[in-house]
mmCIF file of C-alpha atoms in Angstrom:
data_model
loop_
_atom_site.group_PDB
_atom_site.id
_atom_site.type_symbol
_atom_site.label_atom_id
_atom_site.label_comp_id
_atom_site.label_asym_id
_atom_site.label_seq_id
_atom_site.Cartn_x
_atom_site.Cartn_y
_atom_site.Cartn_z
ATOM 1 C CA MET M 1 33.371 3.785 26.531
ATOM 2 C CA THR M 2 36.850 4.883 25.279
ATOM 3 C CA SER M 3 38.596 2.796 22.627
ATOM 4 C CA GLU M 4 41.427 2.515 25.396
ATOM 5 C CA LYS M 5 39.368 1.185 27.977
ATOM 6 C CA ARG M 6 38.246 -1.352 25.847
ATOM 7 C CA GLY M 7 41.586 -2.436 25.075
ATOM 8 C CA THR M 8 42.147 -3.108 28.622
ATOM 9 C CA PHE M 9 39.733 -6.387 28.367
ATOM 10 C CA GLY M 10 40.955 -7.357 24.976
ATOM 11 C CA ARG M 11 38.722 -8.927 22.581
ATOM 12 C CA ILE M 12 38.937 -12.718 23.799
ATOM 13 C CA GLY M 13 39.137 -13.677 27.679
ATOM 14 C CA ILE M 14 39.225 -16.466 29.853
ATOM 15 C CA TRP M 15 36.281 -17.342 32.238
ATOM 16 C CA SER M 16 37.106 -20.041 35.067
ATOM 17 C CA SER M 17 35.052 -20.704 38.246
ATOM 18 C CA ALA M 18 38.393 -23.048 39.279
ATOM 19 C CA LEU M 19 40.447 -19.799 39.827
ATOM 20 C CA HIS M 20 38.976 -19.384 43.384
ATOM 21 C CA GLY M 21 41.671 -19.696 45.799
ATOM 22 C CA SER M 22 39.792 -19.188 48.261
ATOM 23 C CA ARG M 23 38.011 -22.371 47.949
ATOM 24 C CA THR M 24 41.738 -24.811 47.822
ATOM 25 C CA ASP M 25 44.603 -25.480 49.928
ATOM 26 C CA ASP M 26 48.088 -24.126 49.242
ATOM 27 C CA ALA M 27 48.938 -26.656 46.334
ATOM 28 C CA GLY M 28 45.697 -25.613 45.065
ATOM 29 C CA ARG M 29 46.449 -21.808 45.317
ATOM 30 C CA GLY M 30 49.744 -22.369 43.612
ATOM 31 C CA ALA M 31 48.463 -24.139 40.670
ATOM 32 C CA ILE M 32 45.929 -21.323 40.296
ATOM 33 C CA ALA M 33 48.958 -18.656 40.378
ATOM 34 C CA GLU M 34 50.880 -20.767 37.823
ATOM 35 C CA ALA M 35 47.645 -21.189 35.557
ATOM 36 C CA VAL M 36 46.927 -17.366 35.430
ATOM 37 C CA ALA M 37 50.414 -16.563 34.854
ATOM 38 C CA GLU M 38 50.607 -18.363 31.906
ATOM 39 C CA LEU M 39 47.361 -17.088 30.736
ATOM 40 C CA GLU M 40 48.560 -13.275 30.731
ATOM 41 C CA GLU M 41 51.646 -14.856 29.034
ATOM 42 C CA MET M 42 49.348 -16.162 26.332
ATOM 43 C CA LYS M 43 48.033 -12.724 25.914
ATOM 44 C CA TYR M 44 44.259 -13.664 27.043
ATOM 45 C CA GLY M 45 42.829 -9.995 27.608
ATOM 46 C CA THR M 46 40.705 -10.406 30.918
ATOM 47 C CA LEU M 47 40.680 -13.599 33.264
ATOM 48 C CA TRP M 48 37.143 -13.926 34.431
ATOM 49 C CA ILE M 49 36.871 -15.560 37.878
ATOM 50 C CA GLY M 50 33.568 -17.391 37.629
ATOM 51 C CA GLY M 51 30.899 -19.215 40.179
ATOM 52 C CA SER M 52 30.375 -16.193 42.804
ATOM 53 C CA PRO M 53 34.018 -15.482 43.512
ATOM 54 C CA SER M 54 35.105 -12.811 46.411
ATOM 55 C CA VAL M 55 37.286 -9.773 46.312
ATOM 56 C CA GLU M 56 39.807 -12.029 47.694
ATOM 57 C CA ASP M 57 39.843 -14.482 44.914
ATOM 58 C CA ALA M 58 40.584 -11.702 42.325
ATOM 59 C CA ALA M 59 43.305 -10.022 44.759
ATOM 60 C CA ALA M 60 45.204 -13.084 44.519
ATOM 61 C CA VAL M 61 44.867 -13.266 40.860
ATOM 62 C CA LEU M 62 45.930 -9.819 40.471
ATOM 63 C CA GLY M 63 48.767 -10.665 42.890
ATOM 64 C CA ALA M 64 49.968 -13.541 40.789
ATOM 65 C CA THR M 65 49.717 -11.519 37.062
ATOM 66 C CA ARG M 66 51.138 -8.390 36.193
ATOM 67 C CA ALA M 67 49.204 -6.291 33.610
ATOM 68 C CA VAL M 68 46.319 -8.498 32.587
ATOM 69 C CA THR M 69 42.724 -7.567 33.695
ATOM 70 C CA VAL M 70 41.158 -9.719 36.304
ATOM 71 C CA ALA M 71 37.242 -9.383 37.154
ATOM 72 C CA THR M 72 35.073 -11.382 39.090
ATOM 73 C CA GLY M 73 32.271 -12.920 37.086
ATOM 74 C CA ILE M 74 29.927 -12.862 39.205
ATOM 75 C CA LEU M 75 30.139 -11.544 42.851
ATOM 76 C CA SER M 76 26.761 -11.878 44.314
ATOM 77 C CA ILE M 77 25.520 -8.925 45.960
ATOM 78 C CA TRP M 78 23.700 -11.210 48.126
ATOM 79 C CA ASP M 79 26.308 -12.578 49.743
ATOM 80 C CA HIS M 80 28.914 -9.728 50.109
ATOM 81 C CA SER M 81 27.741 -6.324 51.811
ATOM 82 C CA ALA M 82 28.756 -3.368 49.295
ATOM 83 C CA GLU M 83 30.916 -1.674 52.152
ATOM 84 C CA ASP M 84 32.784 -4.806 52.671
ATOM 85 C CA VAL M 85 33.416 -5.019 49.044
ATOM 86 C CA ALA M 86 34.276 -1.437 48.844
ATOM 87 C CA ALA M 87 36.895 -1.776 51.698
ATOM 88 C CA ARG M 88 38.609 -4.921 50.416
ATOM 89 C CA VAL M 89 38.799 -3.399 46.695
ATOM 90 C CA ALA M 90 40.677 -0.104 48.689
ATOM 91 C CA ALA M 91 42.835 -2.828 50.361
ATOM 92 C CA ILE M 92 44.477 -4.010 46.787
ATOM 93 C CA GLY M 93 47.470 -2.314 45.896
ATOM 94 C CA ALA M 94 47.035 1.003 43.445
ATOM 95 C CA SER M 95 48.671 -0.424 40.582
ATOM 96 C CA ALA M 96 46.711 -4.004 40.597
ATOM 97 C CA ARG M 97 43.553 -2.053 41.531
ATOM 98 C CA GLY M 98 43.521 -0.372 38.325
ATOM 99 C CA ARG M 99 43.317 -3.101 36.567
ATOM 100 C CA PHE M 100 40.735 -4.918 38.499
ATOM 101 C CA VAL M 101 37.066 -4.779 37.360
ATOM 102 C CA LEU M 102 34.078 -5.690 39.784
ATOM 103 C CA GLY M 103 31.527 -7.810 38.150
ATOM 104 C CA LEU M 104 28.413 -7.901 39.917
ATOM 105 C CA GLY M 105 24.989 -9.789 39.786
ATOM 106 C CA VAL M 106 21.602 -10.601 41.442
ATOM 107 C CA SER M 107 22.030 -14.475 41.628
ATOM 108 C CA HIS M 108 19.131 -16.421 41.437
ATOM 109 C CA GLY M 109 15.963 -16.793 43.513
ATOM 110 C CA PRO M 110 16.194 -20.847 43.776
ATOM 111 C CA MET M 111 20.003 -20.085 45.436
ATOM 112 C CA VAL M 112 19.509 -17.292 46.999
ATOM 113 C CA PRO M 113 16.830 -17.362 50.457
ATOM 114 C CA GLN M 114 16.966 -13.449 50.819
ATOM 115 C CA TYR M 115 16.425 -12.837 47.212
ATOM 116 C CA ALA M 116 13.854 -10.220 46.507
ATOM 117 C CA LYS M 117 13.165 -7.152 44.122
ATOM 118 C CA PRO M 118 16.801 -7.652 42.463
ATOM 119 C CA TYR M 119 16.585 -4.810 40.342
ATOM 120 C CA SER M 120 15.817 -2.390 43.225
ATOM 121 C CA ALA M 121 18.684 -4.315 45.440
ATOM 122 C CA MET M 122 21.194 -3.939 42.704
ATOM 123 C CA VAL M 123 19.980 -0.348 42.229
ATOM 124 C CA ALA M 124 20.729 0.042 46.360
ATOM 125 C CA TYR M 125 24.012 -1.886 45.909
ATOM 126 C CA LEU M 126 25.703 0.651 43.707
ATOM 127 C CA ASP M 127 24.662 3.695 45.693
ATOM 128 C CA ALA M 128 26.496 2.009 48.549
ATOM 129 C CA LEU M 129 29.489 1.477 46.618
ATOM 130 C CA ASP M 130 29.354 5.285 45.249
ATOM 131 C CA ALA M 131 29.142 6.131 49.018
ATOM 132 C CA ALA M 132 31.782 4.319 50.081
ATOM 133 C CA THR M 133 34.937 6.121 51.242
ATOM 134 C CA PRO M 134 37.052 5.421 48.711
ATOM 135 C CA PRO M 135 33.911 4.408 45.958
ATOM 136 C CA VAL M 136 33.859 1.820 43.777
ATOM 137 C CA ASP M 137 33.777 3.886 40.678
ATOM 138 C CA SER M 138 31.619 2.762 37.667
ATOM 139 C CA GLY M 139 34.035 2.926 35.125
ATOM 140 C CA HIS M 140 35.618 -0.366 37.280
ATOM 141 C CA ARG M 141 31.987 -1.794 37.394
ATOM 142 C CA VAL M 142 29.912 -4.238 35.166
ATOM 143 C CA LEU M 143 26.619 -6.049 35.480
ATOM 144 C CA ALA M 144 25.533 -9.285 34.833
ATOM 145 C CA ALA M 145 22.385 -8.108 32.907
ATOM 146 C CA LEU M 146 19.964 -10.054 30.848
ATOM 147 C CA GLY M 147 17.045 -7.902 30.188
ATOM 148 C CA PRO M 148 16.133 -4.908 29.208
ATOM 149 C CA ARG M 149 16.338 -2.882 32.767
ATOM 150 C CA MET M 150 19.368 -4.612 33.911
ATOM 151 C CA LEU M 151 20.809 -3.968 30.889
ATOM 152 C CA LYS M 152 20.270 -0.287 31.116
ATOM 153 C CA LEU M 153 21.374 -0.111 34.641
ATOM 154 C CA ALA M 154 24.868 -1.391 33.348
ATOM 155 C CA THR M 155 24.659 1.575 30.767
ATOM 156 C CA ASP M 156 24.252 3.811 33.581
ATOM 157 C CA ARG M 157 25.754 2.914 36.456
ATOM 158 C CA ALA M 158 28.841 0.522 35.238
ATOM 159 C CA SER M 159 31.304 0.073 32.548
ATOM 160 C CA GLY M 160 28.917 -2.311 30.738
ATOM 161 C CA ALA M 161 27.146 -5.998 30.672
ATOM 162 C CA HIS M 162 28.807 -9.410 31.087
ATOM 163 C CA PRO M 163 25.797 -11.563 29.885
ATOM 164 C CA TYR M 164 26.084 -15.499 30.941
ATOM 165 C CA LEU M 165 24.468 -18.190 28.527
ATOM 166 C CA VAL M 166 23.224 -15.977 25.961
ATOM 167 C CA THR M 167 23.116 -16.374 22.307
ATOM 168 C CA ALA M 168 24.868 -14.129 19.337
ATOM 169 C CA GLU M 169 21.183 -13.007 18.763
ATOM 170 C CA HIS M 170 20.692 -11.810 22.241
ATOM 171 C CA THR M 171 24.203 -10.217 21.934
ATOM 172 C CA ALA M 172 23.046 -8.103 18.924
ATOM 173 C CA GLU M 173 19.729 -7.027 21.211
ATOM 174 C CA ALA M 174 22.156 -6.137 24.380
ATOM 175 C CA ARG M 175 24.148 -3.928 21.831
ATOM 176 C CA ALA M 176 21.103 -2.154 21.015
ATOM 177 C CA ALA M 177 19.938 -1.783 24.403
ATOM 178 C CA LEU M 178 22.924 -0.541 25.810
ATOM 179 C CA GLY M 179 23.861 1.816 23.016
ATOM 180 C CA PRO M 180 27.573 2.016 21.114
ATOM 181 C CA ASP M 181 29.369 3.211 24.502
ATOM 182 C CA ALA M 182 29.015 0.701 26.919
ATOM 183 C CA LEU M 183 31.303 -2.669 27.231
ATOM 184 C CA LEU M 184 29.348 -5.791 26.036
ATOM 185 C CA ALA M 185 31.376 -8.865 27.433
ATOM 186 C CA PRO M 186 29.176 -12.155 27.097
ATOM 187 C CA GLY M 187 30.421 -15.532 28.298
ATOM 188 C CA LEU M 188 30.689 -18.450 25.866
ATOM 189 C CA SER M 189 31.114 -21.593 27.096
ATOM 190 C CA VAL M 190 33.389 -23.882 25.141
ATOM 191 C CA VAL M 191 33.360 -27.800 24.150
ATOM 192 C CA LEU M 192 36.652 -28.881 22.306
ATOM 193 C CA ASP M 193 35.577 -31.775 21.228
ATOM 194 C CA THR M 194 34.757 -32.893 17.445
ATOM 195 C CA ASP M 195 32.504 -35.874 18.319
ATOM 196 C CA VAL M 196 29.110 -33.673 18.281
ATOM 197 C CA GLU M 197 26.865 -35.901 20.175
ATOM 198 C CA ARG M 198 29.819 -36.572 23.214
ATOM 199 C CA ALA M 199 30.235 -32.638 22.958
ATOM 200 C CA ARG M 200 26.337 -32.043 23.645
ATOM 201 C CA THR M 201 26.156 -34.482 26.278
ATOM 202 C CA THR M 202 29.551 -32.377 27.989
ATOM 203 C CA ALA M 203 27.243 -29.115 27.440
ATOM 204 C CA ARG M 204 24.400 -30.803 28.651
ATOM 205 C CA ASN M 205 25.945 -32.018 32.262
ATOM 206 C CA MET M 206 27.043 -28.094 32.596
ATOM 207 C CA LEU M 207 23.299 -26.337 31.336
ATOM 208 C CA SER M 208 20.993 -28.782 33.160
ATOM 209 C CA MET M 209 21.654 -26.845 36.268
ATOM 210 C CA TYR M 210 20.976 -23.802 35.093
ATOM 211 C CA LEU M 211 17.621 -24.377 33.260
ATOM 212 C CA ARG M 212 16.406 -24.860 36.968
ATOM 213 C CA LEU M 213 17.037 -21.018 37.167
ATOM 214 C CA PRO M 214 14.029 -18.663 35.940
ATOM 215 C CA ASN M 215 16.463 -15.855 34.885
ATOM 216 C CA TYR M 216 17.906 -18.084 32.232
ATOM 217 C CA THR M 217 14.979 -19.838 31.124
ATOM 218 C CA ASP M 218 12.855 -16.557 31.099
ATOM 219 C CA ASN M 219 15.557 -14.906 28.950
ATOM 220 C CA LEU M 220 16.076 -17.769 26.692
ATOM 221 C CA LEU M 221 12.216 -17.760 26.115
ATOM 222 C CA ARG M 222 12.318 -13.966 25.089
ATOM 223 C CA LEU M 223 14.909 -15.088 22.780
ATOM 224 C CA GLY M 224 12.490 -17.637 21.124
ATOM 225 C CA PHE M 225 13.031 -20.994 22.414
ATOM 226 C CA ALA M 226 10.433 -23.058 23.778
ATOM 227 C CA GLU M 227 10.117 -24.897 27.289
ATOM 228 C CA SER M 228 10.433 -28.227 25.318
ATOM 229 C CA ASP M 229 13.784 -27.174 24.793
ATOM 230 C CA PHE M 230 14.833 -27.397 28.108
ATOM 231 C CA ASP M 231 13.749 -31.018 28.620
ATOM 232 C CA GLY M 232 16.896 -33.488 28.856
ATOM 233 C CA GLY M 233 19.778 -30.945 29.638
ATOM 234 C CA GLY M 234 18.866 -28.835 26.707
ATOM 235 C CA SER M 235 17.639 -29.500 23.267
ATOM 236 C CA ALA M 236 20.055 -29.576 20.326
ATOM 237 C CA ARG M 237 19.082 -26.497 18.749
ATOM 238 C CA LEU M 238 19.490 -24.989 22.380
ATOM 239 C CA LEU M 239 23.025 -26.478 22.693
ATOM 240 C CA ASP M 240 24.176 -25.626 19.228
ATOM 241 C CA ALA M 241 22.412 -21.900 19.984
ATOM 242 C CA LEU M 242 24.712 -21.425 23.393
ATOM 243 C CA PHE M 243 27.826 -23.302 23.017
ATOM 244 C CA ALA M 244 30.719 -23.346 21.123
ATOM 245 C CA LEU M 245 31.372 -27.400 20.069
ATOM 246 C CA GLY M 246 34.058 -28.477 18.163
ATOM 247 C CA ASP M 247 37.573 -27.919 16.956
ATOM 248 C CA THR M 248 39.463 -24.601 17.599
ATOM 249 C CA ALA M 249 38.637 -23.235 14.088
ATOM 250 C CA ARG M 250 34.525 -24.182 15.273
ATOM 251 C CA VAL M 251 35.173 -22.088 18.404
ATOM 252 C CA ARG M 252 36.739 -19.419 16.756
ATOM 253 C CA ALA M 253 34.128 -18.807 14.193
ATOM 254 C CA ARG M 254 31.441 -19.086 16.968
ATOM 255 C CA ALA M 255 33.245 -16.600 19.251
ATOM 256 C CA LEU M 256 33.334 -14.125 15.950
ATOM 257 C CA GLU M 257 29.778 -14.523 15.564
ATOM 258 C CA TYR M 258 29.306 -12.667 19.021
ATOM 259 C CA LEU M 259 31.909 -10.115 18.172
ATOM 260 C CA ASP M 260 30.279 -9.574 15.068
ATOM 261 C CA ALA M 261 26.742 -9.284 16.708
ATOM 262 C CA GLY M 262 28.014 -6.302 18.981
ATOM 263 C CA ALA M 263 30.499 -7.663 21.449
ATOM 264 C CA ASP M 264 33.624 -5.717 22.949
ATOM 265 C CA HIS M 265 34.720 -8.996 24.552
ATOM 266 C CA VAL M 266 34.374 -12.876 24.755
ATOM 267 C CA ALA M 267 35.003 -14.360 27.935
ATOM 268 C CA LEU M 268 35.534 -18.171 26.911
ATOM 269 C CA GLN M 269 34.524 -21.112 29.514
ATOM 270 C CA ILE M 270 36.069 -24.263 28.322
ATOM 271 C CA LEU M 271 34.025 -27.359 29.585
ATOM 272 C CA THR M 272 35.403 -30.859 29.634
ATOM 273 C CA ALA M 273 33.933 -34.373 30.281
ATOM 274 C CA ASP M 274 35.840 -35.131 33.009
ATOM 275 C CA GLU M 275 35.857 -32.107 34.848
ATOM 276 C CA GLY M 276 32.544 -30.218 34.041
ATOM 277 C CA GLY M 277 34.561 -26.745 33.760
ATOM 278 C CA SER M 278 35.737 -27.354 37.454
ATOM 279 C CA GLY M 279 39.382 -27.637 36.677
ATOM 280 C CA LEU M 280 42.196 -25.757 35.461
ATOM 281 C CA PRO M 281 42.122 -26.842 31.250
ATOM 282 C CA ARG M 282 45.494 -25.386 30.606
ATOM 283 C CA THR M 283 46.347 -27.934 27.357
ATOM 284 C CA GLU M 284 42.790 -26.213 26.353
ATOM 285 C CA TRP M 285 43.809 -22.815 26.896
ATOM 286 C CA ARG M 286 47.044 -23.146 24.717
ATOM 287 C CA GLU M 287 45.252 -24.528 21.689
ATOM 288 C CA LEU M 288 42.759 -21.983 21.865
ATOM 289 C CA ALA M 289 45.598 -19.149 22.297
ATOM 290 C CA GLY M 290 46.866 -20.424 19.298
ATOM 291 C CA ALA M 291 43.700 -20.233 17.479
ATOM 292 C CA PHE M 292 42.737 -16.744 18.319
ATOM 293 C CA ALA M 293 46.362 -15.464 17.935
ATOM 294 C CA ASP M 294 45.612 -12.385 16.091
ATOM 295 C CA GLU M 295 42.662 -11.397 18.049
ATOM 296 C CA LEU M 296 44.969 -11.561 21.446
#
């Protein structure tokens, strides 16, 4: 991947599952449009629409911004056919389409009744995107990759990988697996709260659901965590490895750990005690923009 292409992602981005225009009313869509326009003004490099978005969700964010990169993080291959996705991507205006990145993932067995042979299913999906008219080219695709085989596929068939719920140590391993040229853009969940125990409680409220999904727990076991680390929503050791907990200086330091480990870009997901990451934490986005001013 060229430095120019890496530059389109920027070093720091925002990941939010609240940017789904298709899941709210007109007032909600207006709030999203206003928020993403401000995020662009704050110079975040990429806006990741989290929580199994559609191409339409991305198209709305593209329409409310002018130059920022917009990515799905992550569109489930089980929810949308490759042919339909390619057609909907083609329907986005040419100038906006140039800054759109299709993030794809295989989701999780407990969440998908038809889940089977996820690696083969992803290969077939990418084949269908390549065969579409027009195709969704590999330079505008990233994969949700955790293990070695999917990371290799992210190198061969996409511009790189967007891992979620990973440690800085995983980032170093992923960089070695991807090689020097592929994009590596891990997500990092953030709790801006200097009360450590309260911050860990907020993190556990989010993490407990993910600890029921084998793709994540298997990856954490590979990284050296134990089954006991999953009890009660996550041990302190696990939380401190997966999250950035504390003030903006601490969040910045944690993000730099991922960048130093080989990430090209870090996507920050803000969690709050009252919203659990489901709202638009605009105050926190502004605070972090100040902390990362020289990285944006």
